[in-house]
PDB file of C-alpha atoms in Angstrom:
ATOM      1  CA  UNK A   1       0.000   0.000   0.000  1.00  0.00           C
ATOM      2  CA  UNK A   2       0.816   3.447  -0.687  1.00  0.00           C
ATOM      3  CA  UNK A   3       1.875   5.696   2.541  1.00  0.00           C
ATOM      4  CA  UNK A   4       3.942   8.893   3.329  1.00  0.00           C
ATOM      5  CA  UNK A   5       5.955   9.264   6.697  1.00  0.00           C
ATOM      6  CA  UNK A   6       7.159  12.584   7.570  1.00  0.00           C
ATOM      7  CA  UNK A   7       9.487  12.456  10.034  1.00  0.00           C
ATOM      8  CA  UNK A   8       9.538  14.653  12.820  1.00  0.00           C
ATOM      9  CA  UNK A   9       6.561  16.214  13.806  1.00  0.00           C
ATOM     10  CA  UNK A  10       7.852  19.013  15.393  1.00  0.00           C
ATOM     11  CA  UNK A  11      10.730  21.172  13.692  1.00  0.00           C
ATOM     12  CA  UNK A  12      12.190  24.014  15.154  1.00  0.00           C
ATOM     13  CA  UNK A  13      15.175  26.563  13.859  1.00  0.00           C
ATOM     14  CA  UNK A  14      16.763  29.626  14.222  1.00  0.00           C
ATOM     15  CA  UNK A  15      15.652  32.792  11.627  1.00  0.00           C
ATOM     16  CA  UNK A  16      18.150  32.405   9.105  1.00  0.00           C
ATOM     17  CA  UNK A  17      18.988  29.200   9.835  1.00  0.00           C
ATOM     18  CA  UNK A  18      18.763  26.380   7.372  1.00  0.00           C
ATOM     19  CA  UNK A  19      15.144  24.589   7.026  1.00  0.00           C
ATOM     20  CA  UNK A  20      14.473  20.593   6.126  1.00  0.00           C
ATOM     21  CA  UNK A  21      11.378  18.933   6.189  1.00  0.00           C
ATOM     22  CA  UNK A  22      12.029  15.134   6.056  1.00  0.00           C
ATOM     23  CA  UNK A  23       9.426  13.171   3.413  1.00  0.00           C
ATOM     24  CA  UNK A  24       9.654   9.378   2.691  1.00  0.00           C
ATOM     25  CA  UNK A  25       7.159   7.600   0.089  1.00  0.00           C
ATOM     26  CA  UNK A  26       6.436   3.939  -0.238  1.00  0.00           C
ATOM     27  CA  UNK A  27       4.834   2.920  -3.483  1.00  0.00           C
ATOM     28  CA  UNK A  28       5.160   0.035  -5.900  1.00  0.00           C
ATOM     29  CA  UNK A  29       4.714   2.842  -8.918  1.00  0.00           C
ATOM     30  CA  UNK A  30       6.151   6.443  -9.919  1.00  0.00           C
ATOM     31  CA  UNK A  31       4.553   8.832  -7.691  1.00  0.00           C
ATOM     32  CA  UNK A  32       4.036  12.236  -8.159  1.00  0.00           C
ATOM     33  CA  UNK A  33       4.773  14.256  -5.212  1.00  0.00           C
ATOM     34  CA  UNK A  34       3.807  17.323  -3.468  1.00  0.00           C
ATOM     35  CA  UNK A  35       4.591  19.857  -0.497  1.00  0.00           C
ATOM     36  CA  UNK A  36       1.177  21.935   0.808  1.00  0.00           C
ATOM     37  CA  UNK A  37       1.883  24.400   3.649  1.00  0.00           C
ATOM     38  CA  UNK A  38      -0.959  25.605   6.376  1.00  0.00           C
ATOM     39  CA  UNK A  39      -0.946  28.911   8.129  1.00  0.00           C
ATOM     40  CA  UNK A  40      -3.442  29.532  10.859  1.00  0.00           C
ATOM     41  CA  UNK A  41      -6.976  29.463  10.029  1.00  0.00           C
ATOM     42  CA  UNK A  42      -6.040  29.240   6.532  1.00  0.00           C
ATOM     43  CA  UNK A  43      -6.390  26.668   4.142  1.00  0.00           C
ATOM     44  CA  UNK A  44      -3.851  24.064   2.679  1.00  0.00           C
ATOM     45  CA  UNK A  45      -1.476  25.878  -0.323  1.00  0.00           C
ATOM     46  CA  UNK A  46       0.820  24.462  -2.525  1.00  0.00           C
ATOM     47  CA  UNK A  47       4.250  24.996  -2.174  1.00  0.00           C
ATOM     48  CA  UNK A  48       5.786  23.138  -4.779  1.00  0.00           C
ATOM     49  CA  UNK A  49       5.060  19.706  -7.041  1.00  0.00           C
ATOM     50  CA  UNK A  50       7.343  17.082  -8.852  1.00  0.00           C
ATOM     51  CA  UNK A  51       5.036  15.375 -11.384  1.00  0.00           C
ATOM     52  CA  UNK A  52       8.475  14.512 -14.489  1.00  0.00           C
ATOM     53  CA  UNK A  53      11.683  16.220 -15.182  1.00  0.00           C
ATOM     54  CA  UNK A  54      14.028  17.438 -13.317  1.00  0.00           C
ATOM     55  CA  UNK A  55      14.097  15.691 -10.130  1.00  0.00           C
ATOM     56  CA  UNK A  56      15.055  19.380  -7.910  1.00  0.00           C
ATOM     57  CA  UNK A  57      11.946  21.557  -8.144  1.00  0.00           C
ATOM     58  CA  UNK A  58      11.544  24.916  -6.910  1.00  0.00           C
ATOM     59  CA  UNK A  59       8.562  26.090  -5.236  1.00  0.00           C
ATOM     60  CA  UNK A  60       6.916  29.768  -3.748  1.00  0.00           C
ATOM     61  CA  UNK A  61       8.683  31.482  -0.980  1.00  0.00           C
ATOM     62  CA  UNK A  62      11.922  30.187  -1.358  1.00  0.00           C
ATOM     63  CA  UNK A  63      11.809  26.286  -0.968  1.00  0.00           C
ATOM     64  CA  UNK A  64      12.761  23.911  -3.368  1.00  0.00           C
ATOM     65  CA  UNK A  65      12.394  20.152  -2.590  1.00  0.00           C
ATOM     66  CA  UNK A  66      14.393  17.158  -4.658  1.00  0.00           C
ATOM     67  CA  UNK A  67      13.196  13.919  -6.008  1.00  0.00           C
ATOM     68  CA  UNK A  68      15.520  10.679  -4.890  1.00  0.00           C
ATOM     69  CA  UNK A  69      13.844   8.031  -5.933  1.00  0.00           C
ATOM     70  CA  UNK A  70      17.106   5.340  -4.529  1.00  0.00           C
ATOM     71  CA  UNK A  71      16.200   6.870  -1.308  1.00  0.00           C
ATOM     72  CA  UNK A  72      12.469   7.248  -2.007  1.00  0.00           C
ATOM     73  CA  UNK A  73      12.414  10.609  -0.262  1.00  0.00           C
ATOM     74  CA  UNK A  74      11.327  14.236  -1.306  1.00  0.00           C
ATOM     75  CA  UNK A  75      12.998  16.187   1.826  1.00  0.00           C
ATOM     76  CA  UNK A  76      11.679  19.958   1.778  1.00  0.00           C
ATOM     77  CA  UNK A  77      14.633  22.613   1.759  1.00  0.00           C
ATOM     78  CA  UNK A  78      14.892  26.288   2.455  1.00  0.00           C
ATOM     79  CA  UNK A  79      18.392  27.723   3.075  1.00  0.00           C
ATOM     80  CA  UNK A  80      17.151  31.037   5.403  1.00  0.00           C
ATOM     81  CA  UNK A  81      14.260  30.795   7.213  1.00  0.00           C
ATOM     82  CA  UNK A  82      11.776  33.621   7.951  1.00  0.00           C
ATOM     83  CA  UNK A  83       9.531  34.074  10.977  1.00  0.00           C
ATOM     84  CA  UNK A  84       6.442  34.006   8.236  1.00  0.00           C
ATOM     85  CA  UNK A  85       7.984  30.873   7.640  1.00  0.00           C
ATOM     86  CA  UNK A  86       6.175  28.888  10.615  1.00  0.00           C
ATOM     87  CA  UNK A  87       3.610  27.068   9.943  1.00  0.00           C
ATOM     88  CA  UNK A  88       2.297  23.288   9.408  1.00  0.00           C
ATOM     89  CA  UNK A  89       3.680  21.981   6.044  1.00  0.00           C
ATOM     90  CA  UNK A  90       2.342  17.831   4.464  1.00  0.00           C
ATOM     91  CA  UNK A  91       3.613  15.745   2.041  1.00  0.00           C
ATOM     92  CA  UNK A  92       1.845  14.506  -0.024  1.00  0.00           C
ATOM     93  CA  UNK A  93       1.406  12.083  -2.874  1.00  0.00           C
ATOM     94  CA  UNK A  94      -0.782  11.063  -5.999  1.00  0.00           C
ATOM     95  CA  UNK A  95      -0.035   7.857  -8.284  1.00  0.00           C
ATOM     96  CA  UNK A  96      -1.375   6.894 -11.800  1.00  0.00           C
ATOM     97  CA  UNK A  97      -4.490   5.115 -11.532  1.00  0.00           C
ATOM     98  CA  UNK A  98      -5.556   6.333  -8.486  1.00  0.00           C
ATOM     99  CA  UNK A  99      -7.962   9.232  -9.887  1.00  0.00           C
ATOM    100  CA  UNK A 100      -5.713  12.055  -8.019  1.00  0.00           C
ATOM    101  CA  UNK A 101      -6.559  11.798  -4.831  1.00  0.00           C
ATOM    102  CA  UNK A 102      -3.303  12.985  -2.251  1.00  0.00           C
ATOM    103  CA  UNK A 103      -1.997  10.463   0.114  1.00  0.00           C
ATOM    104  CA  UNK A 104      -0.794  13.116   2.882  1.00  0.00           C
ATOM    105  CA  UNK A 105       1.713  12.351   5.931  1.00  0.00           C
ATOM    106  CA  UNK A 106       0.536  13.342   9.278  1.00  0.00           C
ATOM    107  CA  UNK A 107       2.397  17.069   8.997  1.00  0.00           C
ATOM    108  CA  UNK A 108       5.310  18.767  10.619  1.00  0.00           C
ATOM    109  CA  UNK A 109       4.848  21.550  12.185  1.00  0.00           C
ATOM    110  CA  UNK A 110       7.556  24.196  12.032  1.00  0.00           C
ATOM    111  CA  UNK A 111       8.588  26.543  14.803  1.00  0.00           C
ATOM    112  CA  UNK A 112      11.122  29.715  13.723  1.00  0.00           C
ATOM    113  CA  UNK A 113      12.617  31.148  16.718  1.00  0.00           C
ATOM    114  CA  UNK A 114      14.121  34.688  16.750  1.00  0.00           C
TER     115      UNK A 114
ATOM    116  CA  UNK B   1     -15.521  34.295  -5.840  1.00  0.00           C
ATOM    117  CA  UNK B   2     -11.115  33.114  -6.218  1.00  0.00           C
ATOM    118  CA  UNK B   3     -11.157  30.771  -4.594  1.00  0.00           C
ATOM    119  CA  UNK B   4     -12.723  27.362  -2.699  1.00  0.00           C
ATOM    120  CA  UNK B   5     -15.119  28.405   0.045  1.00  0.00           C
ATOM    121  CA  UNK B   6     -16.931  25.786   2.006  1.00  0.00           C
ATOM    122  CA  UNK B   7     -19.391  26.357   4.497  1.00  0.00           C
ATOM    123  CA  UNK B   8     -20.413  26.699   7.395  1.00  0.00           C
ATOM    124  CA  UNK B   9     -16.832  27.280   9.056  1.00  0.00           C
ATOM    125  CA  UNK B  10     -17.983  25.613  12.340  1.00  0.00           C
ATOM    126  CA  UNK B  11     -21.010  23.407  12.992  1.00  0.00           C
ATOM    127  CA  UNK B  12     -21.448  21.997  16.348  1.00  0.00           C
ATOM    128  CA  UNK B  13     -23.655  19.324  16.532  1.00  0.00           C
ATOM    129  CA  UNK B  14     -25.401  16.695  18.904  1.00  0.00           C
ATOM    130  CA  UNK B  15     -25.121  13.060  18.470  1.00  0.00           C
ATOM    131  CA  UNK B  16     -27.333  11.503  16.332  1.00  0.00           C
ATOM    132  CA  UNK B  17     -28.114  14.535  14.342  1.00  0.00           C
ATOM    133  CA  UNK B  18     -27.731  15.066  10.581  1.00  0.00           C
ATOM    134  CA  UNK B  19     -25.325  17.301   8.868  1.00  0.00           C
ATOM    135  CA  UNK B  20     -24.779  19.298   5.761  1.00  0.00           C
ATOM    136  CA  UNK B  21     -21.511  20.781   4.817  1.00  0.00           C
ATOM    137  CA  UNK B  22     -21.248  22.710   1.511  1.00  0.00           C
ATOM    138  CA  UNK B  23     -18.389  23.192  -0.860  1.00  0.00           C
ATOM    139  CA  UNK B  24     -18.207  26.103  -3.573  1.00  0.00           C
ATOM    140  CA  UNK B  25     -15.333  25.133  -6.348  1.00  0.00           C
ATOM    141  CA  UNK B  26     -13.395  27.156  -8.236  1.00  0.00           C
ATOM    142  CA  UNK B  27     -15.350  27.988 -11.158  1.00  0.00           C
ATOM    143  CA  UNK B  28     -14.532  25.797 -14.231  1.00  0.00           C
ATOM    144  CA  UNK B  29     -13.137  23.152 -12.085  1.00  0.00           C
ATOM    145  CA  UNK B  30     -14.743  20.002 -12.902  1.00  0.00           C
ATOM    146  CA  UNK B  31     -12.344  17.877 -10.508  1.00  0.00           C
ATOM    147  CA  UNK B  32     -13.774  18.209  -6.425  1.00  0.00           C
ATOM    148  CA  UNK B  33     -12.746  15.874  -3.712  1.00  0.00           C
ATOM    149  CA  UNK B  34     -13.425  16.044  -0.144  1.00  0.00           C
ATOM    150  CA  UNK B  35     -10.957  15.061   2.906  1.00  0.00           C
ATOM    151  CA  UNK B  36     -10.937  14.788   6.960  1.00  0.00           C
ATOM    152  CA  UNK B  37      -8.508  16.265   8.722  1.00  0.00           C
ATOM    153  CA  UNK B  38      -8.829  15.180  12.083  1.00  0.00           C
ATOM    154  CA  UNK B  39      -6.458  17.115  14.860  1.00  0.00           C
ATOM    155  CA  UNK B  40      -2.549  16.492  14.385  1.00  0.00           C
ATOM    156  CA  UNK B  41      -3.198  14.156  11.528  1.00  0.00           C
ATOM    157  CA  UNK B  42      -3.018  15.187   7.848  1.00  0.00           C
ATOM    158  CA  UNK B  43      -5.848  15.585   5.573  1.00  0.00           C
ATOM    159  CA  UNK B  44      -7.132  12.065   4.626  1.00  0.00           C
ATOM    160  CA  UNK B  45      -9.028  11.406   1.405  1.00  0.00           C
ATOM    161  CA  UNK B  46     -12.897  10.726   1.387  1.00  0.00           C
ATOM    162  CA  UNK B  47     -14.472  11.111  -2.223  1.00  0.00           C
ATOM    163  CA  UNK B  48     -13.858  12.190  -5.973  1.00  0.00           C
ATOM    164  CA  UNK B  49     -15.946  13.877  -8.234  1.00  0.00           C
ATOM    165  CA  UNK B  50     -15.747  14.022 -11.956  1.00  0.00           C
ATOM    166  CA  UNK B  51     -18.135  16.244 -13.291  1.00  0.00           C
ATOM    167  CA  UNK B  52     -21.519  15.494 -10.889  1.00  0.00           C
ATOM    168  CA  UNK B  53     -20.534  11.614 -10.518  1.00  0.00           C
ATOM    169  CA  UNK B  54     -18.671  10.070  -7.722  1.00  0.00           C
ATOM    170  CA  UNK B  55     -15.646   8.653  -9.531  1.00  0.00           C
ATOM    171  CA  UNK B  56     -14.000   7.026  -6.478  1.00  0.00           C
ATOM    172  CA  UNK B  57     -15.807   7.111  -2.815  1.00  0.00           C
ATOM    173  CA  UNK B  58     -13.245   4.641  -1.591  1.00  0.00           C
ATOM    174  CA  UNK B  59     -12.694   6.899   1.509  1.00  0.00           C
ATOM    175  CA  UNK B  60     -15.758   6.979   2.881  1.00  0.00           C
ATOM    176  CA  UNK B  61     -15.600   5.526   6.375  1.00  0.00           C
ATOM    177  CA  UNK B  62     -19.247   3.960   6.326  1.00  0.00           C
ATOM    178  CA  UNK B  63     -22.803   4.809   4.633  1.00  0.00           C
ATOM    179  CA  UNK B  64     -23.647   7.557   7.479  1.00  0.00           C
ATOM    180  CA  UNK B  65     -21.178   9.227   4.810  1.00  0.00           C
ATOM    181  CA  UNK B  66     -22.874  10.353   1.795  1.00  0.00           C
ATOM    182  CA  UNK B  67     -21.884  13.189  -1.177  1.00  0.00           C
ATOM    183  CA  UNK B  68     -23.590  14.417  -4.214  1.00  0.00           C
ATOM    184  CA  UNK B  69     -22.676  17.371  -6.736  1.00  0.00           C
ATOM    185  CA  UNK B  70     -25.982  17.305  -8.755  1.00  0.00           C
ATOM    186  CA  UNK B  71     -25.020  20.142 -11.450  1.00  0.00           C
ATOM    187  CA  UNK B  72     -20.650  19.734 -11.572  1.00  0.00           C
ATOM    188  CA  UNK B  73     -20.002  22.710  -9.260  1.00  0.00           C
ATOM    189  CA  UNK B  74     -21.201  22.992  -6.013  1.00  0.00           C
ATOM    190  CA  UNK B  75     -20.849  19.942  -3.778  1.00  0.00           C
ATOM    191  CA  UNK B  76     -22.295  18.656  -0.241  1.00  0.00           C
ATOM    192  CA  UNK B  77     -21.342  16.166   1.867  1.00  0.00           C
ATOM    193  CA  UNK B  78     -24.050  14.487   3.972  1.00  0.00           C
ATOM    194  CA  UNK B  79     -23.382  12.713   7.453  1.00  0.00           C
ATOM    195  CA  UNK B  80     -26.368  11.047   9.177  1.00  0.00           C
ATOM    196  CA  UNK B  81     -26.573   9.812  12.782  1.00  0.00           C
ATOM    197  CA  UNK B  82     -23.451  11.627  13.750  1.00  0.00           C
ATOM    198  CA  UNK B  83     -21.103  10.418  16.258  1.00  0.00           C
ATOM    199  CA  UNK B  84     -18.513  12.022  18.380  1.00  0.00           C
ATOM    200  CA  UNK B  85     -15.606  10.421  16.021  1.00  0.00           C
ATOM    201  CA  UNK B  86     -17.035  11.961  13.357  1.00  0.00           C
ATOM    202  CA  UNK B  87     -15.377  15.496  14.763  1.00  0.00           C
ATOM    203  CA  UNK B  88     -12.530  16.646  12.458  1.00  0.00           C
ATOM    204  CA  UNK B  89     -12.252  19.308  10.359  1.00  0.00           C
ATOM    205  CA  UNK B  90     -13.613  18.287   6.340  1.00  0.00           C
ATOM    206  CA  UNK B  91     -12.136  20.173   3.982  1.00  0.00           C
ATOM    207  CA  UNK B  92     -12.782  20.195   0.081  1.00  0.00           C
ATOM    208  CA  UNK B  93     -10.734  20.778  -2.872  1.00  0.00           C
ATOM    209  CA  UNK B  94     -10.911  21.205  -6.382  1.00  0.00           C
ATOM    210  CA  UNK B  95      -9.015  21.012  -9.800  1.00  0.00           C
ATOM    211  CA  UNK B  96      -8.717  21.761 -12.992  1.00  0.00           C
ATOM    212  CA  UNK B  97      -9.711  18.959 -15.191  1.00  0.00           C
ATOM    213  CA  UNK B  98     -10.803  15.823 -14.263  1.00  0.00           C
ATOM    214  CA  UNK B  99      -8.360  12.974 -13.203  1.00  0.00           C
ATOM    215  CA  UNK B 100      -5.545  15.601 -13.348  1.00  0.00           C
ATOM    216  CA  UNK B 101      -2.904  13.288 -11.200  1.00  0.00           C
ATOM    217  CA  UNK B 102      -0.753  15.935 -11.890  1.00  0.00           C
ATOM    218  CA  UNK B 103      -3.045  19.151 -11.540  1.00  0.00           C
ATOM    219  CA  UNK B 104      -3.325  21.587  -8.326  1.00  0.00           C
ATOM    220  CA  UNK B 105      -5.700  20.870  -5.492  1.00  0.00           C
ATOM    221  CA  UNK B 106      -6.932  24.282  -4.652  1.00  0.00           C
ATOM    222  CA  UNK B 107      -8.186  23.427  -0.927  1.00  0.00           C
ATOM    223  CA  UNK B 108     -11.279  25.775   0.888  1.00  0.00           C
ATOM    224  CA  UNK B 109     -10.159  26.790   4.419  1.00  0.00           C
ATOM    225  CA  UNK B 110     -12.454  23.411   5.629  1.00  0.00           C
ATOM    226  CA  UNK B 111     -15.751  23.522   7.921  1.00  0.00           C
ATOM    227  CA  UNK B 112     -14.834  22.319  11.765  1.00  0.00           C
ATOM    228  CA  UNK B 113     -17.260  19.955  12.857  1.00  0.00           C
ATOM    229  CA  UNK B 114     -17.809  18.905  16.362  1.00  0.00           C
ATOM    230  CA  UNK B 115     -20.219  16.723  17.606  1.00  0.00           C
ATOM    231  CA  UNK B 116     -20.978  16.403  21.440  1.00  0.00           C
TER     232      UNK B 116
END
């Protein structure tokens, strides 16, 4: 069966500091990954998407997140974080035949300390 | 309107009662699906629409659950004899075109139910 673990549900870094959001995929086909960040009291957005191509894909607001399929991972990546930066951020993923619907981990929520 | 809006944003209910929650897609999109997030979990998938039929319902939990989107746009989902499990927050989402594995899920900012 298809899953996503995101690892860590907490995260917490300095402002400036470096940001990664650890996501691992098991599937038995190509998946097509995404990254959706929450705010409070806002709704889900998408950050960035791998569907083919390049395997390093750059999203909104300064993250970028890279396809390893050997490691079957899709780690999220900003190098400087911003305060505006904290907020709950999924993984997520969609495979062919399965009509679209996302497959999300359970969410890590990041903290950005002053 | 821009974007997905869903209402009511809260609906506090009593067990046993039936529920309506309403979802307003992005105009044009004929792709909707609905998911439950319940709290500290992510968003877990319930139903697809294509156009006004149910294309998969595989994530309905059981046949209290029940959605319909009678003329492709706006879409409700139905839960009878509520029970206290049943508290989450539902949110909907919609796409594009239909089946779009690759497309954007435009999510609404979801309708909190709680049932006591």
């Amino acid at each position: 069966a298809q899953s996503v673990t995101q690892l860590g549900s907490h995260v917490s870094v300095s402002e400036g500091a470096l940001v990664l959001l650890r996501c691992n995929y098991s599937s038995s086909v190509p998946p097509y990954l995404f990254w959706y960040v929450q705010y409070p009291n806002q709704g889900l957005q998408l950050l960035l998407k791998y569907t083919t191509g390049a395997t390093l894909v750059k999203g909104i607001n300064g993250f970028e997140a890279e396809f390893k399929k050997s490691e079957t991972s899709f780690h999220l990546t900003k190098p400087s974080a911003h305060m505006s930066d904290a907020a709950e951020y999924f993984c997520a993923v969609s495979f062919s035949g399965n009509t679209g619907k996302l497959i999300f981990g359970q969410g890590t929520t990041l903290q950005v300390k002053p | 309107g821009a974007g997905v809006s869903q209402t009511p944003s809260n609906k506090v209910t009593e067990k046993g009662k039936y529920v309506e929650l309403r979802c307003d897609p992005i105009s044009g999109h004929t792709a909707l699906y609905w998911y439950r997030q319940s709290l500290g979990q992510g968003p877990e998938f319930l139903i697809y629409f294509q156009g006004t039929g149910a294309a998969d319902d595989s994530g309905l939990p059981n046949d209290r659950f029940f959605a319909v989107r009678p003329e492709g746009s706006v879409s409700t989902l139905k839960i009878q004899r509520t029970e206290r499990g049943d508290s989450a927050v539902y949110l909907c989402a919609s796409s594009l075109t239909p089946s779009g594995l690759t497309d954007t899920q435009y999510f609404g900012p979801g309708t909190r139910l709680t049932v006591l």
